[in-house]
Short mmCIF file of C-alpha atoms in Angstrom, two decimals:
data_model
loop_
_atom_site.label_atom_id
_atom_site.label_comp_id
_atom_site.label_asym_id
_atom_site.label_seq_id
_atom_site.Cartn_x
_atom_site.Cartn_y
_atom_site.Cartn_z
CA UNK F 11 0.00 0.00 0.00
CA UNK F 12 2.58 2.57 1.10
CA UNK F 13 4.90 1.36 -1.65
CA UNK F 14 2.29 2.24 -4.23
CA UNK F 15 1.76 5.65 -2.68
CA UNK F 16 5.52 6.23 -2.76
CA UNK F 17 5.67 5.19 -6.39
CA UNK F 18 2.84 7.64 -7.15
CA UNK F 19 4.91 10.48 -5.66
CA UNK F 20 8.02 9.44 -7.56
CA UNK F 21 6.21 9.17 -10.87
CA UNK F 22 3.97 12.25 -10.61
CA UNK F 23 4.52 14.19 -13.82
CA UNK F 24 2.64 17.39 -13.04
CA UNK F 25 2.67 19.73 -10.05
CA UNK F 26 -1.00 18.98 -9.30
CA UNK F 27 -0.50 15.20 -9.43
CA UNK F 28 2.51 15.62 -7.16
CA UNK F 29 0.50 17.53 -4.57
CA UNK F 30 -2.28 14.94 -4.62
CA UNK F 31 0.20 12.05 -4.34
CA UNK F 32 2.07 13.65 -1.44
CA UNK F 33 -1.18 14.37 0.40
CA UNK F 34 -2.18 10.70 0.10
CA UNK F 35 1.23 9.48 1.21
CA UNK F 36 1.20 11.86 4.18
CA UNK F 37 -2.28 10.67 5.16
CA UNK F 38 -1.07 7.06 5.28
CA UNK F 39 0.93 7.91 8.45
CA UNK F 40 3.43 5.17 7.70
CA UNK F 41 7.06 5.36 8.85
CA UNK F 42 8.08 3.86 5.53
CA UNK F 43 7.01 7.12 3.89
CA UNK F 44 9.54 9.26 5.79
CA UNK F 45 12.42 9.30 3.25
CA UNK F 46 10.05 10.06 0.38
CA UNK F 47 8.33 12.87 2.28
CA UNK F 48 11.71 14.41 3.08
CA UNK F 49 12.77 14.08 -0.57
CA UNK F 50 9.69 16.10 -1.57
CA UNK F 51 11.30 19.18 0.06
CA UNK F 52 13.72 19.28 -2.85
CA UNK F 53 11.13 19.11 -5.62
CA UNK F 54 10.50 22.86 -5.77
CA UNK F 55 6.77 22.40 -5.28
CA UNK F 56 5.78 24.50 -2.25
CA UNK F 57 2.28 23.06 -1.88
CA UNK F 58 3.61 19.49 -1.96
CA UNK F 59 6.37 20.47 0.49
CA UNK F 60 3.86 21.93 2.95
CA UNK F 61 1.85 18.69 2.76
CA UNK F 62 5.03 16.68 3.34
CA UNK F 63 5.91 18.80 6.40
CA UNK F 64 2.42 18.21 7.79
CA UNK F 65 2.79 14.46 7.25
CA UNK F 66 6.16 14.34 8.98
CA UNK F 67 4.93 16.44 11.90
CA UNK F 68 2.01 14.06 12.25
CA UNK F 69 4.45 11.14 12.46
CA UNK F 70 6.37 13.07 15.09
CA UNK F 71 9.44 11.83 16.95
CA UNK F 72 9.91 8.78 14.79
CA UNK F 73 10.73 11.06 11.84
CA UNK F 74 13.37 13.04 13.73
CA UNK F 75 16.50 10.91 13.11
CA UNK F 76 15.97 10.91 9.34
CA UNK F 77 15.04 14.60 9.31
CA UNK F 78 18.30 15.33 11.11
CA UNK F 79 20.48 13.14 8.90
CA UNK F 80 18.92 14.16 5.60
CA UNK F 81 19.12 17.94 5.85
CA UNK F 82 20.01 19.33 2.44
CA UNK F 83 23.11 21.49 2.82
CA UNK F 84 22.94 22.63 -0.78
CA UNK F 85 19.28 23.64 -1.17
CA UNK F 86 18.06 26.27 1.27
CA UNK F 87 14.46 25.90 0.16
CA UNK F 88 14.51 22.24 1.11
CA UNK F 89 16.44 22.99 4.29
CA UNK F 90 13.77 25.47 5.46
CA UNK F 91 11.11 22.73 5.23
CA UNK F 92 13.28 20.33 7.24
CA UNK F 93 13.79 22.97 9.92
CA UNK F 94 10.05 23.77 9.97
CA UNK F 95 9.26 20.10 10.46
CA UNK F 96 11.85 19.74 13.24
CA UNK F 97 10.61 22.94 14.91
CA UNK F 98 7.03 21.72 14.86
CA UNK F 99 7.87 18.25 16.16
CA UNK F 100 9.87 20.00 18.90
CA UNK F 101 12.03 16.99 19.80
CA UNK F 102 15.06 18.32 21.71
CA UNK F 103 17.39 16.07 19.71
CA UNK F 104 17.12 18.81 17.07
CA UNK F 105 18.59 21.48 19.32
CA UNK F 106 22.08 21.61 17.83
CA UNK F 107 20.81 21.84 14.27
CA UNK F 108 18.26 24.50 15.23
CA UNK F 109 20.87 26.55 17.10
CA UNK F 110 23.28 26.43 14.17
CA UNK F 111 20.55 27.18 11.66
CA UNK F 112 19.22 30.15 13.66
CA UNK F 113 22.64 31.66 14.22
CA UNK F 114 24.56 30.99 11.03
CA UNK F 115 22.44 29.85 8.08
CA UNK F 116 22.67 32.29 5.19
CA UNK F 117 18.99 31.84 4.27
CA UNK F 118 16.53 33.99 6.26
CA UNK F 119 13.72 31.46 5.74
CA UNK F 120 15.82 28.79 7.47
CA UNK F 121 16.82 31.12 10.30
CA UNK F 122 13.25 32.24 10.97
CA UNK F 123 11.96 28.69 11.15
CA UNK F 124 14.76 27.72 13.53
CA UNK F 125 14.26 30.76 15.76
CA UNK F 126 10.60 29.97 16.16
CA UNK F 127 11.41 26.35 16.93
CA UNK F 128 14.03 27.12 19.57
CA UNK F 129 11.43 28.49 21.93
CA UNK F 130 9.15 25.49 21.78
CA UNK F 131 11.22 22.35 22.30
CA UNK F 132 9.88 19.64 24.62
CA UNK F 133 12.19 20.46 27.51
CA UNK F 134 10.66 17.81 29.80
CA UNK F 135 12.28 15.13 27.63
CA UNK F 136 15.70 16.21 28.88
CA UNK F 137 17.18 15.39 32.28
CA UNK F 138 17.86 18.24 34.70
CA UNK F 139 21.45 18.96 33.75
CA UNK F 140 20.80 18.67 30.02
CA UNK F 141 17.81 20.95 30.36
CA UNK F 142 19.68 23.76 32.10
CA UNK F 143 22.38 23.84 29.47
CA UNK F 144 19.92 23.50 26.55
CA UNK F 145 17.79 26.36 27.84
CA UNK F 146 20.72 28.68 28.34
CA UNK F 147 22.05 27.97 24.83
CA UNK F 148 18.63 28.63 23.28
CA UNK F 149 18.22 31.82 25.26
CA UNK F 150 21.66 33.06 24.31
CA UNK F 151 21.13 32.40 20.60
CA UNK F 152 17.70 34.03 20.53
CA UNK F 153 18.95 37.08 22.42
CA UNK F 154 21.82 37.37 19.94
CA UNK F 155 19.71 37.21 16.83
CA UNK F 156 17.17 39.65 18.26
CA UNK F 157 19.58 42.37 17.10
CA UNK F 158 20.08 40.97 13.59
CA UNK F 159 20.00 43.50 10.77
CA UNK F 160 17.10 41.65 9.06
CA UNK F 161 13.73 42.66 10.59
CA UNK F 162 12.22 39.25 9.86
CA UNK F 163 14.93 37.51 11.90
CA UNK F 164 14.30 39.86 14.82
CA UNK F 165 10.57 39.22 14.48
CA UNK F 166 11.15 35.45 14.59
CA UNK F 167 13.48 35.87 17.57
CA UNK F 168 10.67 37.62 19.46
CA UNK F 169 8.34 34.74 18.66
CA UNK F 170 10.95 32.26 19.95
CA UNK F 171 11.64 34.32 23.07
CA UNK F 172 7.94 34.64 23.86
CA UNK F 173 7.66 30.85 23.89
CA UNK F 174 10.86 30.47 25.92
CA UNK F 175 9.50 32.88 28.54
CA UNK F 176 7.18 30.11 29.71
CA UNK F 177 10.24 28.88 31.64
CA UNK F 178 10.08 30.93 34.88
CA UNK F 179 13.88 31.25 35.24
CA UNK F 180 14.20 32.82 31.80
CA UNK F 181 11.42 35.34 32.13
CA UNK F 182 13.40 38.21 33.54
CA UNK F 183 16.22 38.35 30.94
CA UNK F 184 13.58 38.03 28.22
CA UNK F 185 11.48 40.84 29.67
CA UNK F 186 14.58 43.01 29.87
CA UNK F 187 15.41 42.29 26.22
CA UNK F 188 11.85 43.14 25.15
CA UNK F 189 12.01 46.48 26.96
CA UNK F 190 15.28 47.24 25.24
CA UNK F 191 13.89 46.28 21.82
CA UNK F 192 10.88 48.56 22.25
CA UNK F 193 13.26 51.46 22.73
CA UNK F 194 15.85 50.60 20.11
CA UNK F 195 14.08 48.75 17.30
CA UNK F 196 13.20 50.97 14.35
CA UNK F 197 10.68 48.63 12.72
CA UNK F 198 7.08 49.16 13.78
CA UNK F 199 6.24 45.55 12.94
CA UNK F 200 8.93 44.23 15.29
CA UNK F 201 7.87 46.57 18.10
CA UNK F 202 4.26 45.50 17.69
CA UNK F 203 5.32 41.85 17.93
CA UNK F 204 7.26 42.62 21.12
CA UNK F 205 4.14 44.19 22.60
CA UNK F 206 2.08 41.16 21.67
CA UNK F 207 4.67 38.94 23.36
CA UNK F 208 4.55 41.10 26.48
CA UNK F 209 0.77 40.75 26.58
CA UNK F 210 1.17 36.97 26.54
CA UNK F 211 3.70 36.91 29.39
CA UNK T 22 24.75 43.25 -18.03
CA UNK T 23 25.20 46.97 -18.45
CA UNK T 24 22.22 47.42 -20.73
CA UNK T 25 19.52 45.76 -18.70
CA UNK T 26 17.68 47.21 -15.78
CA UNK T 27 19.17 45.00 -13.11
CA UNK T 28 18.74 46.62 -9.75
CA UNK T 29 22.07 45.70 -8.31
CA UNK T 30 25.46 45.20 -9.77
CA UNK T 31 28.27 43.63 -7.81
CA UNK T 32 31.58 43.58 -9.63
CA UNK T 33 33.64 40.48 -9.02
CA UNK T 34 36.75 42.31 -7.93
CA UNK T 35 35.12 45.31 -6.35
CA UNK T 36 37.55 47.46 -4.37
CA UNK T 37 36.60 47.73 -0.72
CA UNK T 38 35.14 51.17 -0.24
CA UNK T 39 34.58 53.66 2.51
CA UNK T 40 32.33 56.69 2.38
CA UNK T 41 35.03 59.17 1.41
CA UNK T 42 36.48 56.92 -1.27
CA UNK T 43 33.05 56.18 -2.74
CA UNK T 44 32.22 59.89 -3.02
CA UNK T 45 35.61 60.55 -4.59
CA UNK T 46 35.11 57.66 -7.01
CA UNK T 47 31.94 59.28 -8.38
CA UNK T 48 34.27 61.49 -10.45
CA UNK T 49 36.99 58.91 -11.06
CA UNK T 50 38.40 58.71 -14.60
CA UNK T 51 37.41 55.02 -14.49
CA UNK T 52 33.69 54.94 -15.33
CA UNK T 53 33.42 51.43 -13.84
CA UNK T 54 34.50 52.83 -10.47
CA UNK T 55 31.94 55.64 -10.76
CA UNK T 56 29.18 53.17 -11.50
CA UNK T 57 30.09 50.97 -8.56
CA UNK T 58 30.46 53.93 -6.18
CA UNK T 59 26.95 55.18 -6.98
CA UNK T 60 25.49 51.74 -6.29
CA UNK T 61 27.53 51.42 -3.10
CA UNK T 62 26.36 54.78 -1.67
CA UNK T 63 22.74 53.72 -2.14
CA UNK T 64 23.28 50.21 -0.84
CA UNK T 65 24.86 51.48 2.38
CA UNK T 66 22.51 54.44 2.60
CA UNK T 67 25.24 57.06 2.88
CA UNK T 68 23.13 60.22 3.02
CA UNK T 69 25.74 62.80 3.89
CA UNK T 70 25.54 66.10 2.02
CA UNK T 71 28.64 65.26 0.01
CA UNK T 72 27.19 61.93 -1.10
CA UNK T 73 23.85 63.43 -2.09
CA UNK T 74 25.51 66.32 -3.95
CA UNK T 75 27.85 63.93 -5.74
CA UNK T 76 24.98 61.69 -6.82
CA UNK T 77 22.86 64.64 -7.97
CA UNK T 78 25.79 65.77 -10.12
CA UNK T 79 26.09 62.21 -11.46
CA UNK T 80 22.52 62.49 -12.79
CA UNK T 81 24.05 64.64 -15.56
CA UNK T 82 27.02 62.41 -16.29
CA UNK T 83 28.02 62.25 -19.96
CA UNK T 84 31.08 60.00 -19.73
CA UNK T 85 29.52 56.62 -19.02
CA UNK T 86 27.53 55.44 -22.09
CA UNK T 87 26.38 52.07 -23.36
CA UNK T 88 26.41 50.88 -26.96
CA UNK T 89 22.74 51.82 -27.21
CA UNK T 90 23.22 55.27 -25.79
CA UNK T 91 22.16 54.47 -22.22
CA UNK T 92 23.54 56.19 -19.15
CA UNK T 93 24.60 53.55 -16.62
CA UNK T 94 25.93 55.97 -14.01
CA UNK T 95 22.80 58.13 -14.18
CA UNK T 96 20.68 55.00 -13.61
CA UNK T 97 22.63 54.02 -10.52
CA UNK T 98 22.72 57.56 -9.19
CA UNK T 99 18.95 57.86 -9.62
CA UNK T 100 18.39 54.53 -7.82
CA UNK T 101 20.70 55.52 -4.98
CA UNK T 102 19.06 58.90 -4.46
CA UNK T 103 15.70 57.25 -3.80
CA UNK T 104 17.25 55.24 -0.99
CA UNK T 105 18.92 58.21 0.68
CA UNK T 106 15.68 60.03 1.46
CA UNK T 107 17.01 63.54 0.76
CA UNK T 108 14.44 65.66 -1.08
CA UNK T 109 17.22 67.86 -2.51
CA UNK T 110 17.37 65.20 -5.21
CA UNK T 111 13.80 65.78 -6.38
CA UNK T 112 14.49 68.46 -9.01
CA UNK T 113 17.29 66.46 -10.62
CA UNK T 114 15.18 63.30 -10.65
CA UNK T 115 12.24 65.14 -12.24
CA UNK T 116 14.58 66.30 -15.02
CA UNK T 117 15.64 62.68 -15.50
CA UNK T 118 12.04 61.72 -16.29
CA UNK T 119 12.67 63.18 -19.75
CA UNK T 120 15.95 61.30 -20.24
CA UNK T 121 16.37 59.44 -23.54
CA UNK T 122 17.33 56.33 -21.50
CA UNK T 123 14.31 54.22 -20.43
CA UNK T 124 16.13 52.85 -17.38
CA UNK T 125 17.03 56.34 -16.17
CA UNK T 126 13.35 57.29 -16.43
CA UNK T 127 12.32 54.12 -14.61
CA UNK T 128 14.85 54.55 -11.79
CA UNK T 129 13.86 58.20 -11.39
CA UNK T 130 10.15 57.43 -11.17
CA UNK T 131 10.87 54.75 -8.55
CA UNK T 132 13.02 57.11 -6.52
CA UNK T 133 10.50 59.96 -6.76
CA UNK T 134 7.98 57.49 -5.36
CA UNK T 135 10.31 56.65 -2.48
CA UNK T 136 10.87 60.34 -1.79
CA UNK T 137 7.08 60.95 -1.92
CA UNK T 138 7.83 63.83 -4.25
CA UNK T 139 4.42 65.36 -4.92
CA UNK T 140 6.08 68.02 -7.10
CA UNK T 141 6.77 65.29 -9.63
CA UNK T 142 3.09 64.76 -10.48
CA UNK T 143 2.93 66.93 -13.65
CA UNK T 144 6.07 65.36 -15.13
CA UNK T 145 4.92 61.84 -14.27
CA UNK T 146 1.52 62.53 -15.82
CA UNK T 147 3.25 63.80 -18.95
CA UNK T 148 4.74 60.32 -19.42
CA UNK T 149 1.25 58.83 -19.57
CA UNK T 150 0.31 60.98 -22.57
CA UNK T 151 -1.21 58.99 -25.38
CA UNK T 152 -2.78 56.72 -22.79
CA UNK T 153 -3.02 52.95 -23.15
CA UNK T 154 -2.94 53.16 -26.95
CA UNK T 155 0.59 54.56 -26.81
CA UNK T 156 1.74 52.18 -24.09
CA UNK T 157 3.27 49.56 -26.37
CA UNK T 158 6.47 47.56 -26.45
CA UNK T 159 9.53 49.17 -28.01
CA UNK T 160 10.45 46.92 -30.97
CA UNK T 161 13.45 44.76 -30.15
CA UNK T 162 13.62 45.91 -26.52
CA UNK T 163 12.38 44.14 -23.39
CA UNK T 164 10.27 47.07 -22.21
CA UNK T 165 7.37 49.38 -23.09
CA UNK T 166 7.92 52.92 -24.33
CA UNK T 167 7.65 54.28 -20.78
CA UNK T 168 8.19 52.68 -17.36
CA UNK T 169 4.43 52.58 -16.77
CA UNK T 170 4.51 50.47 -13.63
CA UNK T 171 6.89 52.85 -11.89
CA UNK T 172 4.97 55.90 -13.11
CA UNK T 173 1.58 54.61 -11.96
CA UNK T 174 2.95 53.49 -8.60
CA UNK T 175 4.63 56.83 -8.04
CA UNK T 176 1.45 58.78 -8.86
CA UNK T 177 -0.45 56.64 -6.36
CA UNK T 178 2.16 56.96 -3.64
CA UNK T 179 2.41 60.73 -3.90
CA UNK T 180 -1.38 61.10 -3.78
CA UNK T 181 -1.79 62.67 -7.22
CA UNK T 182 -5.58 62.68 -7.31
CA UNK T 183 -5.49 64.89 -10.41
CA UNK T 184 -4.08 61.88 -12.29
CA UNK T 185 -7.01 59.53 -11.59
CA UNK T 186 -8.60 59.90 -15.01
CA UNK T 187 -5.24 59.24 -16.68
CA UNK T 188 -4.52 56.19 -14.51
CA UNK T 189 -7.90 54.49 -14.69
CA UNK T 190 -7.63 53.35 -18.36
CA UNK T 191 -4.44 51.47 -17.48
CA UNK T 192 -6.59 48.99 -15.53
CA UNK T 193 -7.29 47.58 -19.01
CA UNK T 194 -3.72 47.59 -20.29
CA UNK T 195 -2.86 44.26 -21.98
CA UNK T 196 -0.05 43.53 -19.49
CA UNK T 197 -1.28 42.22 -16.11
CA UNK T 198 1.70 43.81 -14.31
CA UNK T 199 0.63 47.22 -15.57
CA UNK T 200 -2.98 46.51 -14.57
CA UNK T 201 -1.74 45.73 -11.05
CA UNK T 202 0.21 48.98 -10.88
CA UNK T 203 -2.91 50.87 -11.98
CA UNK T 204 -5.08 49.07 -9.42
CA UNK T 205 -2.56 49.85 -6.71
CA UNK T 206 -2.51 53.53 -7.60
CA UNK T 207 -6.30 53.71 -7.96
CA UNK T 208 -6.73 52.20 -4.51
CA UNK T 209 -4.31 54.66 -2.97
CA UNK T 210 -6.02 57.61 -4.63
CA UNK T 211 -9.65 56.55 -4.00
CA UNK T 212 -9.53 53.94 -1.16
CA UNK T 213 -12.19 52.09 -3.18
CA UNK T 214 -12.09 48.40 -2.18
CA UNK T 215 -12.84 47.20 -5.71
CA UNK T 216 -9.26 48.13 -6.67
CA UNK T 217 -7.81 46.22 -3.72
CA UNK T 218 -9.95 43.26 -4.71
CA UNK T 219 -8.48 43.30 -8.22
CA UNK T 220 -5.07 42.75 -6.65
CA UNK T 221 -6.44 39.97 -4.45
CA UNK T 222 -7.74 38.32 -7.61
CA UNK T 223 -4.28 38.52 -9.16
CA UNK T 224 -3.03 36.31 -6.30
CA UNK T 225 -4.83 33.45 -8.08
CA UNK T 226 -2.94 34.00 -11.32
CA UNK T 227 -1.07 31.07 -12.88
CA UNK T 228 1.98 33.28 -13.13
CA UNK T 229 4.17 33.15 -10.02
CA UNK T 230 5.86 36.45 -10.84
CA UNK T 231 2.52 38.18 -11.11
CA UNK T 232 1.41 36.68 -7.78
CA UNK T 233 4.56 38.16 -6.23
CA UNK T 234 3.84 41.55 -7.82
CA UNK T 235 0.28 41.50 -6.46
CA UNK T 236 1.54 40.54 -3.00
CA UNK T 237 3.96 43.43 -2.95
CA UNK T 238 1.27 45.82 -4.20
CA UNK T 239 -1.14 44.69 -1.46
CA UNK T 240 1.60 45.18 1.13
CA UNK T 241 2.36 48.64 -0.23
CA UNK T 242 -1.25 49.81 -0.02
CA UNK T 243 -1.90 48.05 3.30
CA UNK T 244 -5.16 46.49 2.09
CA UNK T 245 -6.28 44.78 5.28
CA UNK T 246 -9.10 42.80 3.65
CA UNK T 247 -6.43 40.84 1.78
CA UNK T 248 -4.78 39.39 4.91
CA UNK T 249 -6.07 35.83 4.63
CA UNK T 250 -5.66 35.71 0.86
CA UNK T 251 -2.05 36.80 1.30
CA UNK T 252 -1.39 34.15 3.94
CA UNK T 253 -2.80 31.47 1.64
CA UNK T 254 -1.25 32.65 -1.63
CA UNK T 255 0.95 30.20 -3.51
CA UNK T 256 4.07 32.24 -3.07
CA UNK T 257 7.19 31.80 -0.95
CA UNK T 258 6.72 32.67 2.73
CA UNK T 259 9.28 35.46 2.57
CA UNK T 260 7.13 37.42 0.11
CA UNK T 261 4.01 36.81 2.18
CA UNK T 262 5.74 37.99 5.35
CA UNK T 263 6.78 41.23 3.70
CA UNK T 264 3.26 41.83 2.39
CA UNK T 265 1.69 41.16 5.79
CA UNK T 266 4.27 43.44 7.36
CA UNK T 267 3.03 46.15 4.99
CA UNK T 268 -0.54 45.56 6.16
CA UNK T 269 0.54 45.56 9.78
CA UNK T 270 2.49 48.81 9.48
CA UNK T 271 -0.45 50.42 7.78
CA UNK T 272 -2.44 49.69 10.95
CA UNK T 273 0.27 51.17 13.16
CA UNK T 274 0.47 54.93 12.79
CA UNK T 275 3.57 55.31 14.96
CA UNK T 276 6.22 53.34 16.83
CA UNK T 277 4.20 53.95 19.98
CA UNK T 278 1.60 51.38 19.09
CA UNK T 279 -1.38 50.00 20.86
CA UNK T 280 -2.51 46.64 19.57
CA UNK T 281 -5.89 46.13 17.98
CA UNK T 282 -7.77 43.01 16.96
CA UNK T 283 -6.60 43.50 13.38
CA UNK T 284 -2.94 43.89 14.26
CA UNK T 285 -3.03 40.79 16.46
CA UNK T 286 -4.71 38.81 13.69
CA UNK T 287 -2.03 39.94 11.23
CA UNK T 288 0.77 38.93 13.58
CA UNK T 289 -0.78 35.51 14.11
CA UNK T 290 -0.77 35.04 10.34
CA UNK T 291 2.86 36.17 10.20
CA UNK T 292 3.90 33.84 13.03
CA UNK T 293 2.49 30.90 11.10
CA UNK T 294 4.71 31.76 8.12
CA UNK T 295 8.00 31.62 10.06
#
């Protein structure tokens, strides 16, 4: 069954057929579909890629090892979908890739997806000592990129920080950063997002 | 490379520049250095008096010519002046609207839009003379006789209500990109939702480039009714984020904002596109 669905994705010869085939494969919720769904990220078909992300997120943790090992270093479009999937699944095994992507990827789409994901990882899956170090690394990276020259990166950093502020120990440095951003940031859209984050805290 | 209208030009072995050097290079004997310096001053938004004066002077450069008679340095100087935000440049840019070089006229119209130069209205309107019938392709060239998109957008941005009757016929121009520019201007000048809705409709086009144009137009006019259509458009997230940012900023009169239901809804849409 899944094999046929995979073959349908591989042999789709129009964008519309591709989308339909990926949607069916994603709906099968079969682990055997994981490599094919990841491969769809590189097909330059955004609608199919979004469906593939949704399918992988639905599968959850079981998709994480392959998502991590099959990140496309040469195609930033594909890489952004991988990072979106990892961010949405929120498995802390993705932390190193998300930190690197948020801080150093050249593609803003990848960095934004990673920044959003860094705030939302499932911290309870880590033991106490791992958790403390993971949280401080995420906080540090998000604070750093909140002064990036690209407004959309700063916006995504605010979204990540808002989520991270659910951790009581991190609330005060995050509040301080938000106050500072409201004074220094020159983009109205970023300031508005800071205010929305403050409302949620 | 030198003949097309490419926005940015990055030479492979570009000398590292600083502000002083770039301004000095505007009058270098090497026309390549002049061309690069003008681009560089715009790129890094150097808006000192010396930079602005140097670029205004470069609008009358005669040394740098292409095979077809174009003025590469004037094009770059015109583009840079739009980014520097100094209205001293307005008179020189208006003069450039009658340049023989299409790309100089296009760059000048775009920069006059950025400078919100309402004084430019009569000269911009002049370029629409002959109406849609005259707005045809130049044989053998990749552009129409005038930079209609830039002209229409500029007239809308500067609030040239006196141009409405000239702009309206361009809603029926054969090129969809020109129709979008006309719809954008008509919305800005009348705030009539039917013009915003035309742009929303263009988001369904089969042409990805046109969908991107429509997104950017909707962002520029801040048409709030388009928010969901923008979020769902089949365009890369980066373009959608920029368009939604345009809508959001339109709802925020100043940096000292207070959030409304609309602004919160817009930010939720933006968050989902990260």
